[in-house]
mmCIF file of C-alpha atoms in Angstrom:
data_model
loop_
_atom_site.group_PDB
_atom_site.id
_atom_site.type_symbol
_atom_site.label_atom_id
_atom_site.label_comp_id
_atom_site.label_asym_id
_atom_site.label_seq_id
_atom_site.Cartn_x
_atom_site.Cartn_y
_atom_site.Cartn_z
ATOM 1 C CA MET A 29 -0.997 -10.431 22.845
ATOM 2 C CA LYS A 30 -2.833 -10.540 19.545
ATOM 3 C CA GLY A 31 -2.499 -6.848 18.781
ATOM 4 C CA ILE A 32 1.215 -6.485 19.440
ATOM 5 C CA SER A 33 1.857 -9.643 17.432
ATOM 6 C CA LYS A 34 -0.023 -8.127 14.486
ATOM 7 C CA LEU A 35 2.024 -4.958 14.818
ATOM 8 C CA TYR A 36 5.331 -6.816 14.731
ATOM 9 C CA ARG A 37 4.199 -8.834 11.710
ATOM 10 C CA GLY A 38 3.021 -5.698 9.933
ATOM 11 C CA ASP A 39 -0.273 -7.505 9.485
ATOM 12 C CA PHE A 40 -2.531 -4.452 9.318
ATOM 13 C CA ASN A 41 -3.610 -1.635 7.017
ATOM 14 C CA THR A 42 -4.456 1.105 9.482
ATOM 15 C CA MET A 43 -2.767 2.010 12.719
ATOM 16 C CA ASN A 44 -3.983 4.674 15.124
ATOM 17 C CA VAL A 45 -1.807 5.603 18.064
ATOM 18 C CA GLU A 46 -2.948 7.666 21.034
ATOM 19 C CA GLN A 47 -0.237 8.925 23.348
ATOM 20 C CA GLN A 48 -1.375 8.634 26.960
ATOM 21 C CA PRO A 49 -0.448 10.984 29.826
ATOM 22 C CA ASP A 50 1.363 8.110 31.605
ATOM 23 C CA GLY A 51 3.662 7.594 28.604
ATOM 24 C CA SER A 52 1.883 4.494 27.333
ATOM 25 C CA GLN A 53 0.246 4.285 23.918
ATOM 26 C CA VAL A 54 -3.152 2.940 22.940
ATOM 27 C CA ILE A 55 -2.773 1.366 19.512
ATOM 28 C CA THR A 56 -5.608 0.315 17.243
ATOM 29 C CA LEU A 57 -4.970 -1.862 14.206
ATOM 30 C CA THR A 58 -7.359 -2.880 11.447
ATOM 31 C CA LYS A 59 -6.944 -4.925 8.321
ATOM 32 C CA ASP A 60 -8.940 -5.128 5.105
ATOM 33 C CA GLY A 61 -11.376 -8.002 5.069
ATOM 34 C CA GLU A 62 -11.214 -8.602 8.805
ATOM 35 C CA ASN A 63 -14.182 -7.370 10.771
ATOM 36 C CA LYS A 64 -12.029 -6.888 13.822
ATOM 37 C CA ILE A 65 -10.306 -4.085 15.656
ATOM 38 C CA TYR A 66 -7.148 -4.990 17.530
ATOM 39 C CA ARG A 67 -6.781 -2.544 20.405
ATOM 40 C CA PHE A 68 -4.014 -2.670 22.957
ATOM 41 C CA ARG A 69 -2.203 -0.424 25.382
ATOM 42 C CA VAL A 70 1.537 -0.722 25.500
ATOM 43 C CA LYS A 71 4.263 0.941 27.487
ATOM 44 C CA ASN A 72 7.787 1.475 26.152
ATOM 45 C CA LEU A 73 6.954 0.179 22.691
ATOM 46 C CA TYR A 74 9.996 -1.286 20.889
ATOM 47 C CA GLN A 75 12.091 -0.902 24.040
ATOM 48 C CA GLU A 76 13.631 -3.782 25.988
ATOM 49 C CA ASP A 77 11.164 -3.299 28.820
ATOM 50 C CA GLU A 78 8.118 -3.160 26.516
ATOM 51 C CA GLU A 79 4.959 -4.135 28.352
ATOM 52 C CA VAL A 80 1.461 -4.749 27.034
ATOM 53 C CA LEU A 81 -0.963 -3.465 29.637
ATOM 54 C CA GLU A 82 -4.268 -4.149 27.903
ATOM 55 C CA ASP A 83 -5.207 -6.239 24.884
ATOM 56 C CA GLU A 84 -8.595 -6.738 23.283
ATOM 57 C CA VAL A 85 -10.149 -7.710 19.974
ATOM 58 C CA LEU A 86 -13.375 -5.961 19.052
ATOM 59 C CA MET A 87 -15.762 -7.143 16.385
ATOM 60 C CA VAL A 88 -16.877 -4.629 13.773
ATOM 61 C CA GLU A 89 -20.414 -4.994 12.623
ATOM 62 C CA ILE A 90 -22.497 -2.870 10.327
ATOM 63 C CA PRO A 91 -25.465 -1.646 12.419
ATOM 64 C CA LYS A 92 -28.621 -3.636 11.778
ATOM 65 C CA HIS A 93 -30.627 -0.590 10.689
ATOM 66 C CA ILE A 94 -27.984 0.258 8.040
ATOM 67 C CA LYS A 95 -27.954 -3.346 6.816
ATOM 68 C CA LYS A 96 -31.710 -3.200 6.511
ATOM 69 C CA ARG A 97 -31.624 0.075 4.529
ATOM 70 C CA VAL A 98 -28.937 -1.238 2.176
ATOM 71 C CA LYS A 99 -30.981 -4.367 1.580
ATOM 72 C CA GLU A 100 -34.065 -2.268 0.825
ATOM 73 C CA ALA A 101 -32.113 0.024 -1.502
ATOM 74 C CA MET A 102 -30.702 -2.928 -3.426
ATOM 75 C CA LYS A 103 -34.139 -4.460 -3.697
ATOM 76 C CA ASP A 104 -35.524 -1.137 -4.865
ATOM 77 C CA ALA A 105 -32.859 -0.802 -7.571
ATOM 78 C CA LYS A 106 -33.562 -4.324 -8.775
ATOM 79 C CA THR A 107 -37.268 -3.601 -9.056
ATOM 80 C CA LYS A 108 -36.668 -0.498 -11.174
ATOM 81 C CA GLN A 109 -34.489 -2.369 -13.703
ATOM 82 C CA MET B 9 27.010 -18.598 -37.476
ATOM 83 C CA ALA B 10 27.807 -21.496 -39.857
ATOM 84 C CA ASP B 11 26.976 -21.077 -43.522
ATOM 85 C CA TYR B 12 23.744 -23.000 -43.981
ATOM 86 C CA ALA B 13 21.423 -22.896 -46.979
ATOM 87 C CA ASP B 14 18.477 -20.521 -46.805
ATOM 88 C CA TRP B 15 15.305 -22.163 -45.551
ATOM 89 C CA THR B 16 11.756 -20.994 -45.625
ATOM 90 C CA GLU B 17 8.696 -22.791 -44.323
ATOM 91 C CA SER B 18 5.550 -20.813 -44.870
ATOM 92 C CA ILE B 19 2.207 -21.735 -43.414
ATOM 93 C CA GLU B 20 -0.693 -20.135 -45.190
ATOM 94 C CA LEU B 21 -4.242 -20.867 -44.204
ATOM 95 C CA LEU B 22 -7.183 -19.525 -46.166
ATOM 96 C CA GLY B 23 -10.788 -20.161 -45.244
ATOM 97 C CA SER B 24 -13.973 -18.609 -43.964
ATOM 98 C CA GLU B 25 -13.523 -20.137 -40.528
ATOM 99 C CA ILE B 26 -10.125 -21.242 -39.365
ATOM 100 C CA MET B 27 -9.230 -22.703 -36.018
ATOM 101 C CA VAL B 28 -5.725 -23.704 -35.030
ATOM 102 C CA PRO B 29 -5.945 -25.052 -31.475
ATOM 103 C CA PHE B 30 -2.755 -25.552 -29.546
ATOM 104 C CA ASP B 31 -3.487 -27.684 -26.550
ATOM 105 C CA VAL B 32 -0.627 -29.058 -24.508
ATOM 106 C CA GLN B 33 -1.072 -30.916 -21.255
ATOM 107 C CA GLY B 34 1.670 -32.453 -19.185
ATOM 108 C CA ALA B 35 3.415 -32.468 -15.857
ATOM 109 C CA TYR B 36 6.301 -30.394 -17.195
ATOM 110 C CA ILE B 37 5.878 -28.336 -20.308
ATOM 111 C CA GLN B 38 8.505 -26.159 -21.917
ATOM 112 C CA VAL B 39 7.995 -24.187 -25.069
ATOM 113 C CA PRO B 40 11.288 -22.441 -25.635
ATOM 114 C CA MET B 41 11.701 -20.030 -28.504
ATOM 115 C CA ASP B 42 15.277 -19.081 -29.190
ATOM 116 C CA LEU B 43 15.797 -16.750 -32.101
ATOM 117 C CA GLN B 44 19.257 -15.590 -33.061
ATOM 118 C CA GLY B 45 20.041 -13.606 -36.160
ATOM 119 C CA ALA B 46 21.304 -10.331 -37.516
ATOM 120 C CA LEU B 47 17.758 -9.090 -38.066
ATOM 121 C CA ILE B 48 14.782 -10.474 -36.196
ATOM 122 C CA GLN B 49 11.255 -9.301 -36.830
ATOM 123 C CA MET B 50 8.191 -10.776 -35.218
ATOM 124 C CA PRO B 51 5.258 -8.710 -36.360
ATOM 125 C CA VAL B 52 1.904 -9.645 -34.925
ATOM 126 C CA ASP B 53 -0.854 -8.079 -36.949
ATOM 127 C CA ILE B 54 -4.326 -8.733 -35.653
ATOM 128 C CA GLN B 55 -7.289 -7.197 -37.393
ATOM 129 C CA GLY B 56 -10.894 -8.088 -36.860
ATOM 130 C CA GLN B 57 -14.244 -6.862 -35.686
ATOM 131 C CA TYR B 58 -14.045 -8.576 -32.320
ATOM 132 C CA ILE B 59 -10.646 -9.237 -30.854
ATOM 133 C CA THR B 60 -9.808 -10.890 -27.588
ATOM 134 C CA LEU B 61 -6.238 -11.600 -26.697
ATOM 135 C CA ASP B 62 -6.249 -13.224 -23.284
ATOM 136 C CA ILE B 63 -3.094 -13.846 -21.361
ATOM 137 C CA ASN B 64 -3.992 -15.650 -18.180
ATOM 138 C CA ILE B 65 -1.211 -16.611 -15.830
ATOM 139 C CA GLU B 66 -2.246 -18.308 -12.658
ATOM 140 C CA SER B 67 -0.145 -20.017 -10.072
ATOM 141 C CA VAL B 68 -1.825 -21.329 -6.977
ATOM 142 C CA ALA B 69 1.377 -22.591 -5.397
ATOM 143 C CA ALA B 70 3.810 -19.711 -5.776
ATOM 144 C CA ASP B 71 4.301 -16.184 -6.959
ATOM 145 C CA VAL B 72 4.322 -15.365 -10.637
ATOM 146 C CA THR B 73 7.154 -13.411 -12.165
ATOM 147 C CA LEU B 74 6.844 -11.995 -15.633
ATOM 148 C CA ASN B 75 10.134 -10.452 -16.640
ATOM 149 C CA VAL B 76 10.435 -8.273 -19.688
ATOM 150 C CA ASN B 77 14.094 -7.504 -20.234
ATOM 151 C CA ILE B 78 15.114 -5.275 -23.087
ATOM 152 C CA THR B 79 18.735 -4.460 -23.746
ATOM 153 C CA ALA B 80 19.502 -2.070 -26.571
ATOM 154 C CA SER B 81 21.234 1.198 -27.294
ATOM 155 C CA ALA B 82 17.808 2.827 -27.549
ATOM 156 C CA VAL B 83 14.409 1.520 -26.531
ATOM 157 C CA THR B 84 11.097 2.973 -27.580
ATOM 158 C CA ILE B 85 7.867 1.604 -26.192
ATOM 159 C CA ASN B 86 4.814 2.989 -27.896
ATOM 160 C CA MET B 87 1.461 2.312 -26.322
ATOM 161 C CA ASP B 88 -1.444 3.682 -28.243
ATOM 162 C CA ILE B 89 -4.583 2.661 -26.455
ATOM 163 C CA LYS B 90 -7.888 4.051 -27.581
ATOM 164 C CA ALA B 91 -10.643 2.976 -25.272
ATOM 165 C CA GLN B 92 -13.354 4.401 -23.085
ATOM 166 C CA SER B 93 -11.558 3.261 -19.989
ATOM 167 C CA VAL B 94 -7.978 2.194 -19.498
ATOM 168 C CA ALA B 95 -6.432 1.223 -16.186
ATOM 169 C CA ILE B 96 -2.680 1.007 -15.909
ATOM 170 C CA LYS B 97 -1.728 1.338 -12.276
ATOM 171 C CA SER B 98 1.477 2.165 -10.511
ATOM 172 C CA GLN B 99 2.479 0.183 -7.436
ATOM 173 C CA GLY B 100 1.119 2.908 -5.157
ATOM 174 C CA GLU B 101 -2.227 2.927 -6.909
ATOM 175 C CA TRP B 102 -2.413 -0.831 -6.988
ATOM 176 C CA SER B 103 -1.394 -1.491 -3.388
ATOM 177 C CA PRO B 104 -4.806 -0.792 -1.773
ATOM 178 C CA GLN B 105 -6.403 -3.319 -4.093
ATOM 179 C CA ALA B 106 -3.753 -5.817 -3.085
ATOM 180 C CA GLY B 107 -4.209 -5.049 0.628
ATOM 181 C CA GLN B 108 -0.686 -3.661 0.974
ATOM 182 C CA GLN B 109 -1.585 -0.141 2.056
ATOM 183 C CA LYS B 110 -0.478 1.326 5.366
ATOM 184 C CA TYR B 111 -2.109 4.367 6.974
ATOM 185 C CA VAL B 112 -0.740 5.416 10.334
ATOM 186 C CA THR B 113 -1.917 8.230 12.587
ATOM 187 C CA PHE B 114 -0.952 9.250 16.066
ATOM 188 C CA ALA B 115 -2.521 11.669 18.498
ATOM 189 C CA PHE B 116 -0.980 13.582 21.361
ATOM 190 C CA THR B 117 -2.130 16.153 23.894
ATOM 191 C CA SER B 118 -0.567 19.053 25.765
ATOM 192 C CA LEU B 119 2.712 19.112 23.859
ATOM 193 C CA ALA B 120 4.893 21.775 25.446
ATOM 194 C CA SER B 121 6.541 24.603 23.514
ATOM 195 C CA GLY B 122 9.795 23.578 21.851
ATOM 196 C CA THR B 123 9.233 19.840 22.320
ATOM 197 C CA GLU B 124 8.339 16.958 20.020
ATOM 198 C CA SER B 125 6.124 13.905 20.208
ATOM 199 C CA TYR B 126 6.557 10.869 17.974
ATOM 200 C CA SER B 127 5.172 7.545 16.931
ATOM 201 C CA ALA B 128 7.267 4.606 15.695
ATOM 202 C CA TYR B 129 6.786 1.579 13.498
ATOM 203 C CA THR B 130 9.313 -1.121 12.678
ATOM 204 C CA VAL B 131 9.135 -2.750 9.258
ATOM 205 C CA PRO B 132 8.838 -6.550 9.665
ATOM 206 C CA ALA B 133 11.270 -9.079 8.222
ATOM 207 C CA GLY B 134 10.829 -9.771 4.539
ATOM 208 C CA LYS B 135 8.974 -6.526 3.867
ATOM 209 C CA THR B 136 9.900 -3.108 2.519
ATOM 210 C CA LEU B 137 7.906 -0.017 3.382
ATOM 211 C CA TYR B 138 7.375 2.814 0.913
ATOM 212 C CA VAL B 139 6.056 6.043 2.405
ATOM 213 C CA THR B 140 4.098 8.153 -0.032
ATOM 214 C CA HIS B 141 2.829 10.960 2.191
ATOM 215 C CA MET B 142 3.004 12.562 5.614
ATOM 216 C CA GLY B 143 1.081 15.291 7.399
ATOM 217 C CA TYR B 144 0.298 16.796 10.756
ATOM 218 C CA THR B 145 -1.988 19.270 12.469
ATOM 219 C CA VAL B 146 -1.858 21.028 15.838
ATOM 220 C CA PHE B 147 -4.068 23.406 17.790
ATOM 221 C CA ALA B 148 -3.687 25.151 21.109
ATOM 222 C CA SER B 149 -4.593 22.990 24.077
ATOM 223 C CA ALA B 150 -6.391 25.881 25.755
ATOM 224 C CA ALA B 151 -9.454 27.042 23.863
ATOM 225 C CA THR B 152 -8.615 30.657 24.670
ATOM 226 C CA ASP B 153 -5.248 30.336 22.860
ATOM 227 C CA ARG B 154 -6.568 29.051 19.556
ATOM 228 C CA ASP B 155 -6.509 32.405 17.779
ATOM 229 C CA TYR B 156 -2.729 32.554 18.090
ATOM 230 C CA ILE B 157 -0.314 31.404 15.416
ATOM 231 C CA GLN B 158 0.482 27.725 15.967
ATOM 232 C CA THR B 159 4.022 27.539 14.603
ATOM 233 C CA SER B 160 4.880 23.852 14.321
ATOM 234 C CA TRP B 161 6.756 21.243 12.315
ATOM 235 C CA ALA B 162 6.910 17.565 11.524
ATOM 236 C CA ARG B 163 9.692 15.309 10.378
ATOM 237 C CA ILE B 164 9.837 11.710 9.308
ATOM 238 C CA GLN B 165 12.864 9.757 10.323
ATOM 239 C CA ASN B 166 14.531 6.424 9.736
ATOM 240 C CA ALA B 167 15.365 5.977 13.416
ATOM 241 C CA THR B 168 17.532 2.910 12.811
ATOM 242 C CA ALA B 169 19.771 4.924 10.516
ATOM 243 C CA ALA B 170 19.326 8.040 12.673
ATOM 244 C CA THR B 171 18.494 9.909 9.482
ATOM 245 C CA ASP B 172 15.734 12.408 8.917
ATOM 246 C CA LEU B 173 14.016 11.829 5.583
ATOM 247 C CA ALA B 174 11.762 14.882 5.262
ATOM 248 C CA TYR B 175 10.663 17.997 7.094
ATOM 249 C CA ILE B 176 7.594 20.183 6.882
ATOM 250 C CA GLY B 177 6.481 23.175 8.898
ATOM 251 C CA GLY B 178 3.639 25.606 9.086
ATOM 252 C CA ASN B 179 1.029 27.408 11.072
ATOM 253 C CA GLY B 180 -1.187 24.750 12.550
ATOM 254 C CA GLY B 181 -0.259 21.980 10.151
ATOM 255 C CA ASN B 182 0.938 20.893 6.746
ATOM 256 C CA GLY B 183 1.162 17.911 4.440
ATOM 257 C CA LEU B 184 3.608 16.505 1.961
ATOM 258 C CA SER B 185 3.483 13.752 -0.635
ATOM 259 C CA PHE B 186 6.483 12.017 -2.135
ATOM 260 C CA PRO B 187 6.516 11.364 -5.892
ATOM 261 C CA THR B 188 9.529 9.193 -5.130
ATOM 262 C CA PRO B 189 8.384 7.246 -2.065
ATOM 263 C CA LEU B 190 10.597 7.093 1.005
ATOM 264 C CA LYS B 191 11.995 3.559 1.256
ATOM 265 C CA VAL B 192 12.368 1.856 4.632
ATOM 266 C CA ASN B 193 13.920 -1.603 4.708
ATOM 267 C CA ALA B 194 12.974 -4.570 6.862
ATOM 268 C CA GLY B 195 14.054 -4.184 10.461
ATOM 269 C CA SER B 196 14.294 -0.417 10.225
ATOM 270 C CA SER B 197 12.176 1.770 12.419
ATOM 271 C CA ILE B 198 10.327 4.769 11.011
ATOM 272 C CA ARG B 199 9.237 7.612 13.238
ATOM 273 C CA ILE B 200 7.074 10.631 12.614
ATOM 274 C CA TYR B 201 7.762 13.519 14.932
ATOM 275 C CA VAL B 202 5.526 16.535 15.442
ATOM 276 C CA GLY B 203 7.029 19.598 17.106
ATOM 277 C CA ASN B 204 5.476 22.571 18.820
ATOM 278 C CA GLY B 205 7.098 25.891 17.837
ATOM 279 C CA ALA B 206 4.371 27.992 19.441
ATOM 280 C CA THR B 207 4.652 29.466 22.906
ATOM 281 C CA ARG B 208 1.678 27.553 24.256
ATOM 282 C CA ASN B 209 0.883 23.852 24.639
ATOM 283 C CA VAL B 210 -0.785 22.151 21.688
ATOM 284 C CA HIS B 211 -2.838 19.040 20.962
ATOM 285 C CA GLY B 212 -2.432 17.426 17.589
ATOM 286 C CA TRP B 213 -1.995 14.535 15.227
ATOM 287 C CA GLY B 214 0.686 13.256 12.911
ATOM 288 C CA SER B 215 0.222 10.825 10.056
ATOM 289 C CA TRP B 216 1.976 9.017 7.292
ATOM 290 C CA GLY B 217 0.907 6.503 4.683
ATOM 291 C CA GLY B 218 2.221 4.316 1.958
ATOM 292 C CA TYR B 219 2.489 0.642 1.157
ATOM 293 C CA GLU B 220 4.449 -2.337 2.370
ATOM 294 C CA ILE B 221 5.447 -5.134 0.018
#
């Protein structure tokens, strides 16, 4: 229930909602400085019979090859100074 | 005011290097300055080759409030800043740096003609939401229908107050920003609706953004 809790606290900066054919919504929340994506599927959001059907926290990581290129670019810039 | 004798205490310091440190340390420090008079002037004239006037206010335990209250029949504030870069930010500009920004999007598919889809968000206790922009886009669900006009609309609503706050419409989408942000109080629910005015089903997105403080 981490995602829905974040939603109710307003503890996020971006919110993406996908309406599903069955009437449920897949909601994705992210927050600055947190390398996490809170993704959950909820039915009847904000209604009395609200029900969270799925709930997961995904880690966001910069791909290794990008990290490597950034590191090289920074090193390169330092060398030229 | 009682009739007291005039009193003047001038402090004049002349020298090639002058330092007047003012160092106060204590558990509770108060430095009140209460000036009352018919005419009060406090000119501060600083001239020099290198000038630094630091005002550092830091509170680790609580918020800091710096109130500047001016009451007068007329107030003029002149700011003449000549510099290569100056940054004076409004709340909306500052909010992303303070982590207060909110960007919300929602996606829907196969929205039938004449119907609406919406997404809701309820402002948490102790917060106020300010919406600075909204937008939407739609396109025909069937690829063969995408050359047709996609008449559509969006509206943003304070659902708790059952009050629409703004409308936009267009062919396939539109966007709107609010110089005066839409204010949504704690506990109120905001909804963005997107409507399909075309004769065929549409897919699409709606969005709004702003900051919550």
